[in-house]
Short mmCIF file of C-alpha atoms and ligand atoms in Angstrom, two decimals:
data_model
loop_
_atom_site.label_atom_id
_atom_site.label_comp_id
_atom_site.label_asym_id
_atom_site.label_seq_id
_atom_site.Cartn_x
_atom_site.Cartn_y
_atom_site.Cartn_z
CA UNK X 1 0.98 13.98 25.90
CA UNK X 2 2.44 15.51 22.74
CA UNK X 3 1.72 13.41 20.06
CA UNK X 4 4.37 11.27 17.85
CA UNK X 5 3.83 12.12 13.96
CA UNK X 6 4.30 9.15 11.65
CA UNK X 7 3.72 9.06 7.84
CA UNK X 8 1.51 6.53 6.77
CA UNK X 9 2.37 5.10 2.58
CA UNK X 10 0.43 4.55 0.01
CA UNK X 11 1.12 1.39 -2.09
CA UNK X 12 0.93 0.14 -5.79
CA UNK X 13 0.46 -3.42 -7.40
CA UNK X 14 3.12 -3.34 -10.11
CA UNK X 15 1.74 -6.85 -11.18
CA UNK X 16 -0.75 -8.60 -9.81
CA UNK X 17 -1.94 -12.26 -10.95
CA UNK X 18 -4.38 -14.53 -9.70
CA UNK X 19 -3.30 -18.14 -9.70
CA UNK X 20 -5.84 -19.89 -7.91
CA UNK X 21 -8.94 -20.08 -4.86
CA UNK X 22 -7.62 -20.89 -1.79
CA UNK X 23 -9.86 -23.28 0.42
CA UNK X 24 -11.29 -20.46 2.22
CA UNK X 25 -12.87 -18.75 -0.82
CA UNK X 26 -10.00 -15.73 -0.99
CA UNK X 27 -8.27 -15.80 -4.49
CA UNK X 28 -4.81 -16.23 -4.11
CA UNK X 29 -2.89 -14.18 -5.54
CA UNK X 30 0.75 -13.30 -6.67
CA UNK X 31 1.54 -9.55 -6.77
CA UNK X 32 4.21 -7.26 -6.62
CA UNK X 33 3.92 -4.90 -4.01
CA UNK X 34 5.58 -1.34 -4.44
CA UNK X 35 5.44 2.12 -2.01
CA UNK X 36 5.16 4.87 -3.45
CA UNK X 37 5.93 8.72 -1.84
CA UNK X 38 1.81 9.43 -1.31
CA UNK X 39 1.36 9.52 2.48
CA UNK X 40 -0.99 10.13 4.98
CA UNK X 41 0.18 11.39 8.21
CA UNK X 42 -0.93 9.79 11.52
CA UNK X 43 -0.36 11.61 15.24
CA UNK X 44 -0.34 9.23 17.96
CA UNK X 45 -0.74 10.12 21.42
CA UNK X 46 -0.92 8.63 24.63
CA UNK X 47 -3.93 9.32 26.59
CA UNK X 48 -5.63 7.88 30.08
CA UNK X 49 -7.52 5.48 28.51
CA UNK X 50 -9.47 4.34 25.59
CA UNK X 51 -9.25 4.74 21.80
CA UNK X 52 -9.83 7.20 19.28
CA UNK X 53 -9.67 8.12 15.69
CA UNK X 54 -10.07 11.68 14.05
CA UNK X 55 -9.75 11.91 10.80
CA UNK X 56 -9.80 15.70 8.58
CA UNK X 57 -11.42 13.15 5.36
CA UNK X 58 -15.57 12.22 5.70
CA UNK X 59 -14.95 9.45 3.84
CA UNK X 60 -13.29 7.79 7.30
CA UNK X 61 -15.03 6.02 9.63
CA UNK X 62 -14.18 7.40 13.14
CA UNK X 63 -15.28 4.42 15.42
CA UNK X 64 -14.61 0.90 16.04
CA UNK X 65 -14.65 -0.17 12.92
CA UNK X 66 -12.22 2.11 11.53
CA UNK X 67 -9.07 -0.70 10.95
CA UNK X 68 -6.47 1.94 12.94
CA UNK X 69 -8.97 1.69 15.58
CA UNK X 70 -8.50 -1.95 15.37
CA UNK X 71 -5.00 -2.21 14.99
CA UNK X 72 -4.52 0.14 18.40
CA UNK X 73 -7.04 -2.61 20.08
CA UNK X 74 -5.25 -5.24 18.70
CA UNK X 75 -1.59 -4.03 20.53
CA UNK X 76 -3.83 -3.28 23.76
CA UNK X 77 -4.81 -7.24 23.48
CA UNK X 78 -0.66 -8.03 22.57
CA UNK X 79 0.73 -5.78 25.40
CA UNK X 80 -1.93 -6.79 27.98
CA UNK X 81 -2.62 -3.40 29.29
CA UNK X 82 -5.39 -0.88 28.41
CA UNK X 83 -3.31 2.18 27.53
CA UNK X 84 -5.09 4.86 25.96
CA UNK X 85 -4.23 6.19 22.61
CA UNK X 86 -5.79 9.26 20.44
CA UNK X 87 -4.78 9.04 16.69
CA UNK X 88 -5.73 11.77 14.07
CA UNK X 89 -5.33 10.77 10.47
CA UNK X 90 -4.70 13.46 8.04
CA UNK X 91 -5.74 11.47 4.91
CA UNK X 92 -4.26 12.02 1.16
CA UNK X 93 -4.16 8.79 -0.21
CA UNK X 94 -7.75 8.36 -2.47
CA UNK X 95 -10.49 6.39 0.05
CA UNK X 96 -11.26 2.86 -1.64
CA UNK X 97 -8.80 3.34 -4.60
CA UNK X 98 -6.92 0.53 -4.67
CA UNK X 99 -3.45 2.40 -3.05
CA UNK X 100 -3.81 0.23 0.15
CA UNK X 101 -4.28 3.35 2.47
CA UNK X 102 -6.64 2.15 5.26
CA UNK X 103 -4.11 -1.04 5.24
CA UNK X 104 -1.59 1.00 5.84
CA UNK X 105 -2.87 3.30 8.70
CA UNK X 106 -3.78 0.09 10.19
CA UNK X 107 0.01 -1.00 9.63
CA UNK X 108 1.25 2.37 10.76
CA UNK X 109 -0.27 2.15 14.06
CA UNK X 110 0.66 -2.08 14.75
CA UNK X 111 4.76 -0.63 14.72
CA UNK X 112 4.04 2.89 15.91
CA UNK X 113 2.53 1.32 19.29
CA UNK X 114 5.35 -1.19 19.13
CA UNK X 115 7.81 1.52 19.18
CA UNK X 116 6.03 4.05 21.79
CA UNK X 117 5.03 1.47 23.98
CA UNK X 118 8.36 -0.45 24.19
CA UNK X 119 7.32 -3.92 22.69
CA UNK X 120 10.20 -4.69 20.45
CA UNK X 121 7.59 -7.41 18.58
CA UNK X 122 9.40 -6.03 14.74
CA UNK X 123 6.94 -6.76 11.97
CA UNK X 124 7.64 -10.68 12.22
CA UNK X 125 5.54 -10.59 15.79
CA UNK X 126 3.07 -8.07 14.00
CA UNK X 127 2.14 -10.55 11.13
CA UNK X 128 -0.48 -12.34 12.90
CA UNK X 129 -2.70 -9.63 14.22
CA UNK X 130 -1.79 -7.50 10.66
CA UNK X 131 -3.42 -10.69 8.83
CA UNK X 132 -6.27 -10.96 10.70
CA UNK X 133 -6.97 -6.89 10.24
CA UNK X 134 -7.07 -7.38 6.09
CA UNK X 135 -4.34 -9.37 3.35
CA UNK X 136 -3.08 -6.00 2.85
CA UNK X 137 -2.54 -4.89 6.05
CA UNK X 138 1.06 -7.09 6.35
CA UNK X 139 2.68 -6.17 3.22
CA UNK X 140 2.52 -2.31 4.78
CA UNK X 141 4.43 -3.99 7.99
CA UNK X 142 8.10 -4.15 5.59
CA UNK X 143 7.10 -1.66 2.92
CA UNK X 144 9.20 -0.92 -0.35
CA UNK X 145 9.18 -3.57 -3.30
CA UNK X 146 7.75 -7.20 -2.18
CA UNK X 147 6.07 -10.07 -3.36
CA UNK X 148 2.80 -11.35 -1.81
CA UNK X 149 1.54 -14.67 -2.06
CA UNK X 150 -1.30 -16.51 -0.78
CA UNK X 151 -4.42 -13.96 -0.23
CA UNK X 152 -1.44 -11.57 -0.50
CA UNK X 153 -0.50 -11.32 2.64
CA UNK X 154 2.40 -13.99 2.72
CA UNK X 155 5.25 -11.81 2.34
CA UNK X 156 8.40 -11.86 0.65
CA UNK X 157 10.53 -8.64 0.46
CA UNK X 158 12.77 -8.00 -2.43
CA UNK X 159 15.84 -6.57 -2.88
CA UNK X 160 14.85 -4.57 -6.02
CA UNK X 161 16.10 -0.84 -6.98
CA UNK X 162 13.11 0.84 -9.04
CA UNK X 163 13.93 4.18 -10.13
CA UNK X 164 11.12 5.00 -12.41
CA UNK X 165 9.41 8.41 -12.22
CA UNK X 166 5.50 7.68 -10.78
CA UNK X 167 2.30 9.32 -12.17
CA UNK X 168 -0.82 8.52 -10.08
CA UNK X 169 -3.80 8.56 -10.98
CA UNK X 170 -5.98 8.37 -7.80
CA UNK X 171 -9.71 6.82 -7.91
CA UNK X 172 -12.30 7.86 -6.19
CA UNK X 173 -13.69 4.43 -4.96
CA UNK X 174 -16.57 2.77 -6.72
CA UNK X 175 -15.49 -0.12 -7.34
CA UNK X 176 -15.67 -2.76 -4.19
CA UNK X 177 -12.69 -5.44 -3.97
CA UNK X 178 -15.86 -8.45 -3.16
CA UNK X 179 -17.57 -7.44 -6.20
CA UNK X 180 -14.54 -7.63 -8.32
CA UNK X 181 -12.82 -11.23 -7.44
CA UNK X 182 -16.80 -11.90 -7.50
CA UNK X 183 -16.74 -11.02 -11.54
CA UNK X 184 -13.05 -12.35 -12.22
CA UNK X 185 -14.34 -15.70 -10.51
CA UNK X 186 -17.84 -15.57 -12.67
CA UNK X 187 -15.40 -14.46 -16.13
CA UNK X 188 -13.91 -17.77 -15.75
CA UNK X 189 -11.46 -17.20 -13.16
CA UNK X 190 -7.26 -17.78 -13.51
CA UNK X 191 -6.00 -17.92 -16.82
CA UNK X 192 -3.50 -20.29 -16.03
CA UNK X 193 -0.95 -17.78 -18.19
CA UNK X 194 2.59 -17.82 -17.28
CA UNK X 195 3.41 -15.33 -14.59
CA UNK X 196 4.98 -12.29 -15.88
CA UNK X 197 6.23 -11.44 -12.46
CA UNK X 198 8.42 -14.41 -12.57
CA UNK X 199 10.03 -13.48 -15.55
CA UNK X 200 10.39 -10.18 -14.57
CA UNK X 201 12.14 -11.28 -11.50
CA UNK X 202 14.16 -13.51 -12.96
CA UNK X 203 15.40 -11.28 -15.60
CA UNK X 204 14.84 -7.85 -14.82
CA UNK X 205 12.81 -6.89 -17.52
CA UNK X 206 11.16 -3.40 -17.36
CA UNK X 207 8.20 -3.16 -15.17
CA UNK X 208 6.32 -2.86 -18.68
CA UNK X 209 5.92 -6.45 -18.55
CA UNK X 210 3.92 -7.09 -16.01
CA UNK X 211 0.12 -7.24 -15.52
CA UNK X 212 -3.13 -6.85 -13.16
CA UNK X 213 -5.47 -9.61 -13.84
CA UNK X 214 -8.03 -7.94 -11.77
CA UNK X 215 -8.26 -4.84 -14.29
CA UNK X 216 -10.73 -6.90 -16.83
CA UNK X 217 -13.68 -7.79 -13.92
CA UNK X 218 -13.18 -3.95 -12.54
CA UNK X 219 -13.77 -2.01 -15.81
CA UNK X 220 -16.62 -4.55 -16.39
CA UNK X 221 -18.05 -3.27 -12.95
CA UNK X 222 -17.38 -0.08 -13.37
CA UNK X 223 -18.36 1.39 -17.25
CA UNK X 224 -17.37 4.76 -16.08
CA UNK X 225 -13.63 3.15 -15.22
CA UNK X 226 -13.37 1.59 -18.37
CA UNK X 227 -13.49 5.35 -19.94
CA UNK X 228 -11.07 6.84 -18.12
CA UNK X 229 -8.26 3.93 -18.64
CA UNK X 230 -8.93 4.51 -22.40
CA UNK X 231 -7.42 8.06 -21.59
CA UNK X 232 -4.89 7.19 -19.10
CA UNK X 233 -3.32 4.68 -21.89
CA UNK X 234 -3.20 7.05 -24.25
CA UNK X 235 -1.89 9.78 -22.38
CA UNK X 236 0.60 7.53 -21.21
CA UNK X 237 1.19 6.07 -24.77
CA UNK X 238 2.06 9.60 -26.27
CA UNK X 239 4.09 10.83 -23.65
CA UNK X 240 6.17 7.16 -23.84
CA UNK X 241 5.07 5.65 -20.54
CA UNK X 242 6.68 2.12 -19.81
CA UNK X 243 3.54 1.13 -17.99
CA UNK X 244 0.37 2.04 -17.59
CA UNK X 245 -1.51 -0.23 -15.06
CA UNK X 246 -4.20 -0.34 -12.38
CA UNK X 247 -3.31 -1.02 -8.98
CA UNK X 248 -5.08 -3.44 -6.52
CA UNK X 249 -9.22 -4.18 -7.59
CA UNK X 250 -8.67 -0.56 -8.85
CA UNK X 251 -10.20 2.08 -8.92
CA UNK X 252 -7.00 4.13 -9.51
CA UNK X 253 -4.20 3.68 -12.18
CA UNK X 254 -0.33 4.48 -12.33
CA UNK X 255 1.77 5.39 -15.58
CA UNK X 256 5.51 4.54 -15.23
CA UNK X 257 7.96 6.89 -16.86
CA UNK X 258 11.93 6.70 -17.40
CA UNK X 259 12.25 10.27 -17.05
CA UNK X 260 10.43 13.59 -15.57
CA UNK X 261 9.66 15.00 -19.01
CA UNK X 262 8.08 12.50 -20.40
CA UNK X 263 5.70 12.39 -16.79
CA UNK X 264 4.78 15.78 -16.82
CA UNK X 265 4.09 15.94 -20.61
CA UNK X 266 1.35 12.87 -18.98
CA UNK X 267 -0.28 14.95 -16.71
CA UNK X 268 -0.47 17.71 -18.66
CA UNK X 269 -2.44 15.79 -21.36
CA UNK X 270 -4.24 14.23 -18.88
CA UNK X 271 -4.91 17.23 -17.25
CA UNK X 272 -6.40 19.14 -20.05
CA UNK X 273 -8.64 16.58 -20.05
CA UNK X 274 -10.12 17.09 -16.94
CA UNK X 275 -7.97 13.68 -15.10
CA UNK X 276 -6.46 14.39 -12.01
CA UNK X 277 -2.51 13.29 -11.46
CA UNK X 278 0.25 13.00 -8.46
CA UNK X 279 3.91 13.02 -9.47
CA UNK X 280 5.61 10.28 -7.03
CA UNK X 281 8.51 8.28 -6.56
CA UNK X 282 9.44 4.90 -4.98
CA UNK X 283 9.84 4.38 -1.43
CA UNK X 284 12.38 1.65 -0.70
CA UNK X 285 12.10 -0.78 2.24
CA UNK X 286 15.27 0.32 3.94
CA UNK X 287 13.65 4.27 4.35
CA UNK X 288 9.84 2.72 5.04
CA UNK X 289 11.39 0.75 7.69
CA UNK X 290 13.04 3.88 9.03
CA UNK X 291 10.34 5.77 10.37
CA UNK X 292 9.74 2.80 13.37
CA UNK X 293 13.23 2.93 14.72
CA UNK X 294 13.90 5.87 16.04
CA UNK X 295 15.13 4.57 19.40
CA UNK X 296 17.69 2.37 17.05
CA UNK X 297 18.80 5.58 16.00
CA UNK X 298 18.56 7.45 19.20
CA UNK X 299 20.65 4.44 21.49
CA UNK X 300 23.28 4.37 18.11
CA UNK X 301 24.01 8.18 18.63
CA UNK X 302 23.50 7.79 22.47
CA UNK X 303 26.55 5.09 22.45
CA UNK X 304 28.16 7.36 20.15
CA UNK X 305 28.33 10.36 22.28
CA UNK X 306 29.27 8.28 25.10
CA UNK X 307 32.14 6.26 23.38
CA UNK X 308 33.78 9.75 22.78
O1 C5P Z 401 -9.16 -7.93 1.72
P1 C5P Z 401 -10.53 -7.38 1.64
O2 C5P Z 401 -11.32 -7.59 2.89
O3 C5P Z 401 -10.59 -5.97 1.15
O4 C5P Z 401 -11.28 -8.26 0.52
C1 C5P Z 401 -12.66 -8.07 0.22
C2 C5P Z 401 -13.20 -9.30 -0.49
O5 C5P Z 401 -12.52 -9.52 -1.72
C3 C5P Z 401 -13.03 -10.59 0.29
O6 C5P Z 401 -14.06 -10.79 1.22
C4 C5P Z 401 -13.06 -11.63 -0.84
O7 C5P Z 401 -14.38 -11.87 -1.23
C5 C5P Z 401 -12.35 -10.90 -1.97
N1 C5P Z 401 -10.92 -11.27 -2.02
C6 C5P Z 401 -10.55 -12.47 -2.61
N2 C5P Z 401 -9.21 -12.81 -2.64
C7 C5P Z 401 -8.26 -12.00 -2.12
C8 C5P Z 401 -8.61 -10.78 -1.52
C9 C5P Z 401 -9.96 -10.44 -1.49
O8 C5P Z 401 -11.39 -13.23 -3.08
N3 C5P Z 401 -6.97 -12.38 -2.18
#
């Protein structure tokens, strides 16, 4: 069978807070969720039987435990038949960086099946088996800006316009998410500050505001880390960035900019020395969502034609 191409987003933490341990051990969290353009791209196919993942990136693990794998044995469980399914992930989003992209392969997959194989679950009947796959894995369900509470994967989309220009700066892994709630915990844990994503809600103050609570126990892990967002700052501080920030447990970092200039003057500086950029922008929800209803579309211009 031909194979169904579907782009798979990387995400950023604009803000992310930790106000408390939830009974099961998991931090919980309050963070504000963003896509950004990065993508991997995912073919799907139908096949006879079975599973499986290819992947063009070594850093992927092409068995069971691979979470796209998962997710297409998770809708085999949901639509009670054994279809067969062969996806290939062409992977650009950083492995282990913090930008969410295994979570959202995994996500990619949960409404891909739902749309090839006829379901009609939408991501409200996709939240359970998303959760149990990782707390990212449901945020990638909606897509474009959100809230997530609880372990982070009680979420609340938001109808929020950001139009900021996006400088990436992927990491390449190092850090592990355990070993850095494992240091914020042993630091002392929540600061019990006042939640900057609050405010920032409340009265849309520049993303400039906000903060990652996590970023104090990751440089501590990672010394190495701790160098380079010394000279992401100040690249981002002399070309007028209105936030520099790491996203998730890290390890990669974004710089915020009101204009294209002012980004590229960034990565140049960062560039020259040696750090690796990606110019993005923000995806909103309305365009993630759009990619999973192409039979909406289709019947729409179907009834169309026929109402002529
Ligand atoms: O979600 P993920 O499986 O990547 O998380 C890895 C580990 O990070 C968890 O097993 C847990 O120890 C820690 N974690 C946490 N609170 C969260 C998310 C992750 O303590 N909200």
């Amino acid at each position: 069978m031909t194979p169904r191409r579907f782009r798979s987003f990387a995400k950023i933490n604009l803000g992310l807070e930790v106000t408390g341990r939830l009974p099961n051990g998991y931090h919980e969290l309050k963070t504000l969720f963003a896509t950004v353009s990065l993508h991997d791209t995912i073919d799907i196919a139908a096949t006879r039987g079975g599973i499986s993942v290819r992947s063009d990136h070594p850093g992927v693990p092409c068995n069971e435990t691979n979470l796209a794998y998962r997710a297409a044995a998770a809708m085999q469980r949901l639509s009670g038949r054994k279809r067969g399914v062969a996806i290939v992930i062409h992977k650009r989003i950083a492995v282990g960086g913090g930008l969410g992209g295994g979570s959202s392969n995994a996500a990619t997959v949960l409404r891909a099946l739902d749309l090839m194989w006829g379901l009609g679950l939408g991501p409200g009947r996709l939240m359970e088996p998303a959760k149990a796959l990782g707390a990212d894995v449901p945020y990638f369900l909606f897509g474009g800006p959100a809230l997530g509470l609880g372990r982070g994967d009680d979420i609340r989309p938001l109808e929020l316009r950001l139009d900021q220009k996006v400088l990436l700066v992927p990491g390449q892994g190092g850090v592990s998410t355990a070993s850095v709630f494992r240091r914020f915990a042993e630091d002392g844990g929540p600061s019990g500050a006042p939640s900057r994503i609050d405010s920032f809600l409340r009265r849309s103050l520049s993303p400039g505001t906000l903060r990652n609570d996590l970023e104090r126990a990751a440089i501590e892990e990672s010394p190495a880390l701790a160098e380079v967002a010394r000279r992401i700052r100040r690249a981002g501080r002399s070309a007028g960035a209105i936030q520099a920030a790491m996203s998730g447990s890290g390890s990669s970092f974004f710089l915020l900019f009101e204009d294209a200039h002012s980004r590229a003057a960034a990565s140049q500086e960062l560039r020259a020395g040696g750090i690796a950029s990606l110019r993005c922008s923000f995806v909103s929800g309305r365009s993630y969502g759009h990619r999973f209803e192409l039979r909406k579309a289709m019947s729409r211009a179907g009834r169309r034609a026929s109402n002529r």
